[in-house]
PDB file of C-alpha atoms and ligand atoms in Angstrom:
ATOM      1  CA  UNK K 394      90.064 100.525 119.695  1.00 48.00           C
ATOM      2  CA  UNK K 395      88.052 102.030 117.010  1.00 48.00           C
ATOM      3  CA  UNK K 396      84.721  99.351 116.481  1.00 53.00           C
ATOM      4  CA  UNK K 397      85.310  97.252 113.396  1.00 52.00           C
ATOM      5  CA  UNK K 398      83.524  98.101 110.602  1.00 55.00           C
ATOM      6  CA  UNK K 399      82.834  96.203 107.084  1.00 63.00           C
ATOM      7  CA  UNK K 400      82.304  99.462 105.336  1.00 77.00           C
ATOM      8  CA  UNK K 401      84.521 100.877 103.278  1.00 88.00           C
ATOM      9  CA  UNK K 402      85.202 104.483 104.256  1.00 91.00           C
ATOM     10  CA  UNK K 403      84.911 107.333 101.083  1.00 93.00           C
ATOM     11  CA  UNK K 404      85.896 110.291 102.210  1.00 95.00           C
ATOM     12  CA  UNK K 405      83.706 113.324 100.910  1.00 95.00           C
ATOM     13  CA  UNK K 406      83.679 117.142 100.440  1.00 97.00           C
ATOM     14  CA  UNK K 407      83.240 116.881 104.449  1.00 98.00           C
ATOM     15  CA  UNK K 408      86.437 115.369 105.323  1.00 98.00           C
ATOM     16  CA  UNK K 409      89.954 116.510 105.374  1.00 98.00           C
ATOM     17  CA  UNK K 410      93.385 114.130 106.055  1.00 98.00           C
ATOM     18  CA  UNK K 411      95.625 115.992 107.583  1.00 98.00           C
ATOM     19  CA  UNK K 412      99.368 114.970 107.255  1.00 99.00           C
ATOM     20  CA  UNK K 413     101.558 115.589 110.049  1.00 98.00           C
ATOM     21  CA  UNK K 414     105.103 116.859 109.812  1.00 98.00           C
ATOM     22  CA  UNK K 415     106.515 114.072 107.549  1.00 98.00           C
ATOM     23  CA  UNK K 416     109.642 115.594 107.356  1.00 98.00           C
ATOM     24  CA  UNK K 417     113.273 114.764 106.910  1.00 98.00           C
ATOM     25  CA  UNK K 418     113.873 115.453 110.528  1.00 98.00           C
ATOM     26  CA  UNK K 419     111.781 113.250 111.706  1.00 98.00           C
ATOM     27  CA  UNK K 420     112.783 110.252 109.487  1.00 98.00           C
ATOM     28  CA  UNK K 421     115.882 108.167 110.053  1.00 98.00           C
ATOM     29  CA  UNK K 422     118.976 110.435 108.947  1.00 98.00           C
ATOM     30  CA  UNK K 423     117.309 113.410 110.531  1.00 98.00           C
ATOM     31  CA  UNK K 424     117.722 115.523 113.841  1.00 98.00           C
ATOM     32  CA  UNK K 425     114.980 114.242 115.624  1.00 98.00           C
ATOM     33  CA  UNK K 426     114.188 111.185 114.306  1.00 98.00           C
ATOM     34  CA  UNK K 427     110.882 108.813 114.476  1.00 98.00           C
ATOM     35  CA  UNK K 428     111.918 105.042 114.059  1.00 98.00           C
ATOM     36  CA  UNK K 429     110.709 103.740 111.034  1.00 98.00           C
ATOM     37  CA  UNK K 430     108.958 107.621 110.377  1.00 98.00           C
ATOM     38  CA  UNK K 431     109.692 107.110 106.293  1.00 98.00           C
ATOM     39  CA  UNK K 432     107.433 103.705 106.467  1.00 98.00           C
ATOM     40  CA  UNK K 433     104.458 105.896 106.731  1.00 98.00           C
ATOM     41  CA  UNK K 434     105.505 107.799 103.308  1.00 98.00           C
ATOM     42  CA  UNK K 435     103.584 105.399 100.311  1.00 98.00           C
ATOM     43  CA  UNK K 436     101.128 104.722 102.329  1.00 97.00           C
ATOM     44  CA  UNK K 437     100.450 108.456 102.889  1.00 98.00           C
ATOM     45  CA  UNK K 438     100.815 109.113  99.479  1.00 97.00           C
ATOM     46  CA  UNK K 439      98.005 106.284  98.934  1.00 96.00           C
ATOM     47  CA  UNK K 440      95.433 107.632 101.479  1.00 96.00           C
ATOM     48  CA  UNK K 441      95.714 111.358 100.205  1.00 97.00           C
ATOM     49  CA  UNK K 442      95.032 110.444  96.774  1.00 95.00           C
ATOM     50  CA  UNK K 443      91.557 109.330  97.736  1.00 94.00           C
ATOM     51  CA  UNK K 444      90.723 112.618  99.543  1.00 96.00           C
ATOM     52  CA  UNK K 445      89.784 116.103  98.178  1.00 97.00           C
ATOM     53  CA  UNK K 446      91.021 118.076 101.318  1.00 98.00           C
ATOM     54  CA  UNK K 447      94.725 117.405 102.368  1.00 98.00           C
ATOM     55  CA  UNK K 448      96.205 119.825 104.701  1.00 99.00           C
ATOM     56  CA  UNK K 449     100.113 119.418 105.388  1.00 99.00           C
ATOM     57  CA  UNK K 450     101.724 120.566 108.574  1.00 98.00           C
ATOM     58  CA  UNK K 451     105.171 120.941 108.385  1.00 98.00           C
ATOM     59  CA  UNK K 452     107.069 121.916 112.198  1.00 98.00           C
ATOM     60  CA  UNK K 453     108.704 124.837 111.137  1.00 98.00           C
ATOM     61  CA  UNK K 454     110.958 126.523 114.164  1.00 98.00           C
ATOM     62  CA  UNK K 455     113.340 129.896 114.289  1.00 98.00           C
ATOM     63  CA  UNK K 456     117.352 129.125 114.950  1.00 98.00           C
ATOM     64  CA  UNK K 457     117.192 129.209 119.448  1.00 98.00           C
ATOM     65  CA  UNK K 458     113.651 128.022 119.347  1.00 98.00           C
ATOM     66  CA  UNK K 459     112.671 127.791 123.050  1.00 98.00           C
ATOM     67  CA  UNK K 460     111.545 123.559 122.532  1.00 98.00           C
ATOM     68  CA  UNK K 461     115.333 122.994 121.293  1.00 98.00           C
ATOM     69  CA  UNK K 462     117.852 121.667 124.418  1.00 98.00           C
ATOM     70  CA  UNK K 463     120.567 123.932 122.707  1.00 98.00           C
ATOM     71  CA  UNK K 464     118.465 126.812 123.909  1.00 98.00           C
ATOM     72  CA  UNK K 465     118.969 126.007 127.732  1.00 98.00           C
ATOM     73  CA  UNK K 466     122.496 125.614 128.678  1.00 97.00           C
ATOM     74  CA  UNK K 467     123.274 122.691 131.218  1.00 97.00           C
ATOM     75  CA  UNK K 468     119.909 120.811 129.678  1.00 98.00           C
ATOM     76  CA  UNK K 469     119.615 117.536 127.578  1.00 97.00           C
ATOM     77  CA  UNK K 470     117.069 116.633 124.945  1.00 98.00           C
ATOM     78  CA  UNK K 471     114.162 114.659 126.182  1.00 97.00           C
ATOM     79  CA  UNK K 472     114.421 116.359 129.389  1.00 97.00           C
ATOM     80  CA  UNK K 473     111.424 118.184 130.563  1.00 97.00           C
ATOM     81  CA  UNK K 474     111.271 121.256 131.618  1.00 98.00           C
ATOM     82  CA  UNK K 475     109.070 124.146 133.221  1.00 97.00           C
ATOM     83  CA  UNK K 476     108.478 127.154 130.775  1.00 97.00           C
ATOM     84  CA  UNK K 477     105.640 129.695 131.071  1.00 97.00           C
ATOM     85  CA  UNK K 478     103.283 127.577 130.080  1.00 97.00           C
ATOM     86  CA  UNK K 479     103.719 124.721 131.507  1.00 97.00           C
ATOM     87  CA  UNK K 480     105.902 121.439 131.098  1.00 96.00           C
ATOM     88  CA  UNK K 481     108.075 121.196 127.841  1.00 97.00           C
ATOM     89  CA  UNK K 482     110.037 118.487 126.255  1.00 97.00           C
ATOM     90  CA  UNK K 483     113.429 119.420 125.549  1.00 98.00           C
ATOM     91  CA  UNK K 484     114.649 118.200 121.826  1.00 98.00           C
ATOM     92  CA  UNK K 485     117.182 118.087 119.464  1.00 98.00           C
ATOM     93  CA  UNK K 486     117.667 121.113 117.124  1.00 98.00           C
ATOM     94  CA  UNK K 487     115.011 120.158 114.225  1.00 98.00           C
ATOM     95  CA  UNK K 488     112.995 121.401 111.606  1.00 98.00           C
ATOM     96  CA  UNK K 489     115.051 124.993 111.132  1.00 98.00           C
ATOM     97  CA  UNK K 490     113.524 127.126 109.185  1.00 98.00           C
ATOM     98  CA  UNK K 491     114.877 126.391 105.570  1.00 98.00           C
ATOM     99  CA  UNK K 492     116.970 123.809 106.009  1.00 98.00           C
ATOM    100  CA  UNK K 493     117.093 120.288 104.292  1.00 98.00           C
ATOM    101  CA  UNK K 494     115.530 118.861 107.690  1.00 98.00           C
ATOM    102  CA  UNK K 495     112.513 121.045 107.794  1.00 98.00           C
ATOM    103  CA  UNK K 496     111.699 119.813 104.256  1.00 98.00           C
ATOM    104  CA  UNK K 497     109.185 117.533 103.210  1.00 98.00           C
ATOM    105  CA  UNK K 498     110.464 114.062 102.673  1.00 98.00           C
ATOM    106  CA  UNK K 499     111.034 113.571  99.215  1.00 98.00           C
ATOM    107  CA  UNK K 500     108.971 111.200  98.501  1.00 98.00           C
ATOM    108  CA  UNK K 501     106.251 112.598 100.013  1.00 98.00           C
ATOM    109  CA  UNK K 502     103.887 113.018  96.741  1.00 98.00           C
ATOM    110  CA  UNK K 503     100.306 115.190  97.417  1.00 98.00           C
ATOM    111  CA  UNK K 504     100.011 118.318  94.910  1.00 98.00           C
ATOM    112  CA  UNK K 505      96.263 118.359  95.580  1.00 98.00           C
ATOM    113  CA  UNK K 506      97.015 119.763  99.406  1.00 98.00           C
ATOM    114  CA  UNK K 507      95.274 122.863  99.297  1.00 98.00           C
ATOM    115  CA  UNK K 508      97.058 124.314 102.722  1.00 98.00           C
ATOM    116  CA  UNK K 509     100.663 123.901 104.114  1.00 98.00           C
ATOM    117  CA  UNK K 510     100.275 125.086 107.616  1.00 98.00           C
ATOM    118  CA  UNK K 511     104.080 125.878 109.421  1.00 98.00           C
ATOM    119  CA  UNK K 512     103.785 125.701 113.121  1.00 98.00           C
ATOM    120  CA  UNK K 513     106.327 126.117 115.851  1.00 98.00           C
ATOM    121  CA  UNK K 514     107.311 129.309 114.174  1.00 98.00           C
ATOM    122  CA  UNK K 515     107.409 131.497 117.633  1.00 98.00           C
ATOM    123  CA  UNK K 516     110.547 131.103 119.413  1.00 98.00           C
ATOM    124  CA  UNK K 517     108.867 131.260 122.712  1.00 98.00           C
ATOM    125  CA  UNK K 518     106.306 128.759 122.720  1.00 98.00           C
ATOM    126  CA  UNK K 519     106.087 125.493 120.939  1.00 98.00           C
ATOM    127  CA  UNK K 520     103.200 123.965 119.019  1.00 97.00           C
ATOM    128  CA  UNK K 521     102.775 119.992 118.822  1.00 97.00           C
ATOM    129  CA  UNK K 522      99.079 120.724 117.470  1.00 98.00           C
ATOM    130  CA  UNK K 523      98.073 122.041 114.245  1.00 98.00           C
ATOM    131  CA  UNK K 524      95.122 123.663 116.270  1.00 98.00           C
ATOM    132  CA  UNK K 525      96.736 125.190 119.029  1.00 98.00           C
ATOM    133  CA  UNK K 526     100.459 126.301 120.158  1.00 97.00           C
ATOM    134  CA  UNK K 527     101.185 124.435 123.539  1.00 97.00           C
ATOM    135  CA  UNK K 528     100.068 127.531 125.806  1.00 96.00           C
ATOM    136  CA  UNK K 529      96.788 125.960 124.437  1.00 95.00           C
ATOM    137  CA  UNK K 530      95.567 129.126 123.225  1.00 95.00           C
ATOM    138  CA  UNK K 531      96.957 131.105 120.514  1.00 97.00           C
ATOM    139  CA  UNK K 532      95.015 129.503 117.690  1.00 98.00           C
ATOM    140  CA  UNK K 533      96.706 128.446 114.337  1.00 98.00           C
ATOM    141  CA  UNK K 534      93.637 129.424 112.307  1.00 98.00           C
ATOM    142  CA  UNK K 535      93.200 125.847 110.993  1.00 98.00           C
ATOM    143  CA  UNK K 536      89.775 125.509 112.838  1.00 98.00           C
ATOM    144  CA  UNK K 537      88.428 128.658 111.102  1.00 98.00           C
ATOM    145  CA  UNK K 538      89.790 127.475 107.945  1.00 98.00           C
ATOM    146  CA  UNK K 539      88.414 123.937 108.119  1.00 98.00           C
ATOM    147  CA  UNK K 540      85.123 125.432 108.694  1.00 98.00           C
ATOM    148  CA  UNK K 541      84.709 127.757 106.056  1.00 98.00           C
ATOM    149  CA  UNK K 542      85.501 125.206 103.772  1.00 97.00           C
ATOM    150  CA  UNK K 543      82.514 122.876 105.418  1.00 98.00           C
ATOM    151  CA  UNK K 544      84.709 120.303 106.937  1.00 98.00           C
ATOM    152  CA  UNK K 545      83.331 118.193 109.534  1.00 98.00           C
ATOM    153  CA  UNK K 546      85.595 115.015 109.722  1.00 98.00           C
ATOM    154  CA  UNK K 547      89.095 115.183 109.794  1.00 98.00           C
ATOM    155  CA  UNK K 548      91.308 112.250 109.967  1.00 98.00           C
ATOM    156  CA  UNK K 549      94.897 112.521 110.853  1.00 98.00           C
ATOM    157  CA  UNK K 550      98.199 110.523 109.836  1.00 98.00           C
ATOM    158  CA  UNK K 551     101.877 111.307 110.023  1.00 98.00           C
ATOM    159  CA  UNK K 552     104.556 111.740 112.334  1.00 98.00           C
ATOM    160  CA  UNK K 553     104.721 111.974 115.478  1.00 98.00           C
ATOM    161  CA  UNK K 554     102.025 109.343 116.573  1.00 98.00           C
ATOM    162  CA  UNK K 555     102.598 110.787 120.320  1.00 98.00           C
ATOM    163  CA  UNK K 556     103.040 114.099 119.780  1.00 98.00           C
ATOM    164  CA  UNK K 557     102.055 116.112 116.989  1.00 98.00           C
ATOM    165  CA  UNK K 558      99.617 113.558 115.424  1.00 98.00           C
ATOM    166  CA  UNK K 559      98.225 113.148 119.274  1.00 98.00           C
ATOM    167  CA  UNK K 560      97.564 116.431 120.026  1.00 98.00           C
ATOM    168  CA  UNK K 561      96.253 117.260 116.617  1.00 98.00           C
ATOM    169  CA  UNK K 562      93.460 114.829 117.115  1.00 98.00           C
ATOM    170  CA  UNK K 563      92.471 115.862 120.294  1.00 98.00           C
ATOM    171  CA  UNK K 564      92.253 119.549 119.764  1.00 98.00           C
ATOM    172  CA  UNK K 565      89.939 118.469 116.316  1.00 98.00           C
ATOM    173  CA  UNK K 566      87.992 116.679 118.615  1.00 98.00           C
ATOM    174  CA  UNK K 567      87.469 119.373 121.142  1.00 98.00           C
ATOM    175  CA  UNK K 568      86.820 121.988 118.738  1.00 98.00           C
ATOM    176  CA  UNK K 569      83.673 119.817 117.530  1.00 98.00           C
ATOM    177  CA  UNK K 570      84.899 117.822 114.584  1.00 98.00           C
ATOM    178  CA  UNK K 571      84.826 113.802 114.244  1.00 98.00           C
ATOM    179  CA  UNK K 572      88.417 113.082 114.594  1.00 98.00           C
ATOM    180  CA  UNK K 573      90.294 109.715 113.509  1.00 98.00           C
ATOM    181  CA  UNK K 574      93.569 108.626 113.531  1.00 98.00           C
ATOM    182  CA  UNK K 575      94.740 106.393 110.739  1.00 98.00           C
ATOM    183  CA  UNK K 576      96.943 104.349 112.689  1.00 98.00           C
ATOM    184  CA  UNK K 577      99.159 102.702 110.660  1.00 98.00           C
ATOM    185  CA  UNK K 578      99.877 105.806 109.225  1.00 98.00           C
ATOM    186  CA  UNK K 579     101.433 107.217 111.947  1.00 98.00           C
ATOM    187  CA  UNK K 580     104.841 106.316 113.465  1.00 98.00           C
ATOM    188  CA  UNK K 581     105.551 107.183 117.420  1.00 98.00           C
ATOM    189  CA  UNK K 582     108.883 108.527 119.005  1.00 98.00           C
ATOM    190  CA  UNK K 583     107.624 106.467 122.391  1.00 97.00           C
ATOM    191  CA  UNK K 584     109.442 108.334 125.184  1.00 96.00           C
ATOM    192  CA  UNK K 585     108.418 107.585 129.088  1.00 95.00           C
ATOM    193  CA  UNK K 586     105.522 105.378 127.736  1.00 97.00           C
ATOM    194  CA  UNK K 587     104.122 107.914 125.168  1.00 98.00           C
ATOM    195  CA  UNK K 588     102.738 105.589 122.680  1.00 98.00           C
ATOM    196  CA  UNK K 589     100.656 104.033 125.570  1.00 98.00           C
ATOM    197  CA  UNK K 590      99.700 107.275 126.795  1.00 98.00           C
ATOM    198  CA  UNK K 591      98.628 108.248 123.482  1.00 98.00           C
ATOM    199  CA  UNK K 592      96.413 105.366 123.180  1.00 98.00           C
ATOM    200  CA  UNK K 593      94.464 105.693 126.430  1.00 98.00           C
ATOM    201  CA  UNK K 594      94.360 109.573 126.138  1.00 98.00           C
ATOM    202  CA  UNK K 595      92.654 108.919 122.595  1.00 98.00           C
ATOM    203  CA  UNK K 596      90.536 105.903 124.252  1.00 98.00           C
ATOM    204  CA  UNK K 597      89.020 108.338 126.561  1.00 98.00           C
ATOM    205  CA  UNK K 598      87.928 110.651 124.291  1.00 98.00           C
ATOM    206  CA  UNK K 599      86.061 108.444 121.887  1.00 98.00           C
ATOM    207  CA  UNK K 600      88.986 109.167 119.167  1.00 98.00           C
ATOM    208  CA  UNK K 601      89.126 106.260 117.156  1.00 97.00           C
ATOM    209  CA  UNK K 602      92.046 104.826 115.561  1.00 97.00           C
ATOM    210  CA  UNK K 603      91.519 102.979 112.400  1.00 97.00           C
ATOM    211  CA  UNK K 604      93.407 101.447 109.562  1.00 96.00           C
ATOM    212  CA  UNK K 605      94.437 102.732 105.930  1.00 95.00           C
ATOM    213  CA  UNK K 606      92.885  99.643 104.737  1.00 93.00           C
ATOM    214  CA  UNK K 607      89.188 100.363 106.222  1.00 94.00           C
ATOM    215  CA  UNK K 608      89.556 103.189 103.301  1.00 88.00           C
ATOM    216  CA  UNK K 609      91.376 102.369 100.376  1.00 66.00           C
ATOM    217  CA  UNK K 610      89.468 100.139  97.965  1.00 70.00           C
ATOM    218  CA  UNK K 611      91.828  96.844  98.369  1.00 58.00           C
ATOM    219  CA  UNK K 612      92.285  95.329  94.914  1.00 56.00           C
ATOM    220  CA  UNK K 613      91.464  91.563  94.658  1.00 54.00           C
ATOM    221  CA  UNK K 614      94.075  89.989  96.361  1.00 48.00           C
TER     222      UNK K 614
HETATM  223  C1  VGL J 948     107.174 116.862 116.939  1.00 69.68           C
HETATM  224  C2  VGL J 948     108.507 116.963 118.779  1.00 69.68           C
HETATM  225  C3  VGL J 948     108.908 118.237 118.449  1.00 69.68           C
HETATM  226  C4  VGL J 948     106.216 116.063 116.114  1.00 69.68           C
HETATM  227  C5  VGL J 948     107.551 118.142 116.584  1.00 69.68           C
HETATM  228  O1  VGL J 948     106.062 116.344 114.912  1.00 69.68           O
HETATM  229  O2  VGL J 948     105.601 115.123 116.678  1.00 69.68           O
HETATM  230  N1  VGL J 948     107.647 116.285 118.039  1.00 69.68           N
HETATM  231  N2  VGL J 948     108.428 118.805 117.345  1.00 69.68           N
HETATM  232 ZN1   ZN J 949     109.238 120.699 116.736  1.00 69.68          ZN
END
């Protein structure tokens, strides 16, 4: 939706990518996989290399973790269900703490991030965001963080589109910073119409959603 521009975009000392939980788990092979989620990997690899500030998120849950089905006897994943805070999609066992499908895919290639932020980690409530845990308000310290370090624009790729890339954006957006999703970057899970709602949700708040190529200086082709 994002306006077309002709201007190459060069990210600065105020900008920050953040990837989202590109993860074995989430690629095809894993628990909870995102079709096509290891398409996003080179191009990731592309985009961070033109960026000083890379954060990585990386969904990072205890064994019972309250978000898996497993956890609620008689449920199925993709169910939703009604937990203290409010609706929760049921899923697949994924991302365990220290196993293969919590790590980073392995192609994944970014030694300049400066921050790995693990989310998810309470059994009791879940965290799509890398702002906020999905009570909406016990903070991850990533706001605080971004701002000491001067940060004003953040753009976000990774996986998944609908969820975790979703709510990312919109909590940087609420908390005052430009957010933008790179959306070719991303790859969506698309349950009940969640790319769609994705879309409008990010329509409505003025999030735009660009391409990798309206950064990356395209060689002569
Ligand atoms: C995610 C569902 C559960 C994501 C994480 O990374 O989008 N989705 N946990
Ligand atoms: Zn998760």
């Amino acid at each position: 939706m994002s306006e077309a521009t002709n201007e190459a975009i060069l990210p600065g000392d105020h900008d920050v990518l953040i990837v989202v939980d590109v993860q074995n788990d989430f690629c095809p092979g894993g628990a909870l996989a995102v079709p096509r989620g290891d398409e996003v990997v080179p191009l990731i690899n592309r985009l961070a290399a033109a960026f000083r500030n890379v954060v990585l998120t990386q969904d990072w849950h205890p064994r019972g973790h309250l978000s898996f089905a497993s956890s609620h006897p008689g449920k199925r994943a993709f169910e939703t269900i009604t937990v203290d805070y409010g609706p929760q999609v049921l899923w697949p066992d994924h991302c365990v703490q220290q196993t293969p499908g919590a790590e980073f895919h392995e192609r994944l290639q970014i030694p300049h991030a400066g921050l790995v932020l693990r989310k998810g980690t309470d059994r009791l409530i879940d965290s799509y965001s890398a702002f906020y845990e999905n009570d909406r308000k016990t903070p991850t310290g990533l706001v605080g963080y971004l701002r000491e370090r001067g940060v004003t624009r953040v753009f976000l790729a990774g996986l998944a589109f609908d969820f975790c890339v979703r709510y990312s954006a919109e909590d940087a957006s609420r908390e005052g910073f430009a957010a933008c999703m790179v959306e070719d970057a991303c790859r969506g899970i698309d349950l009940n119409g969640s790319v769609d709602a994705t879309r409008e949700s990010l329509a409505a708040l003025g999030i735009p959603c660009i391409a990798a190529r309206d950064f990356i200086p395209q060689t002569a082709a």
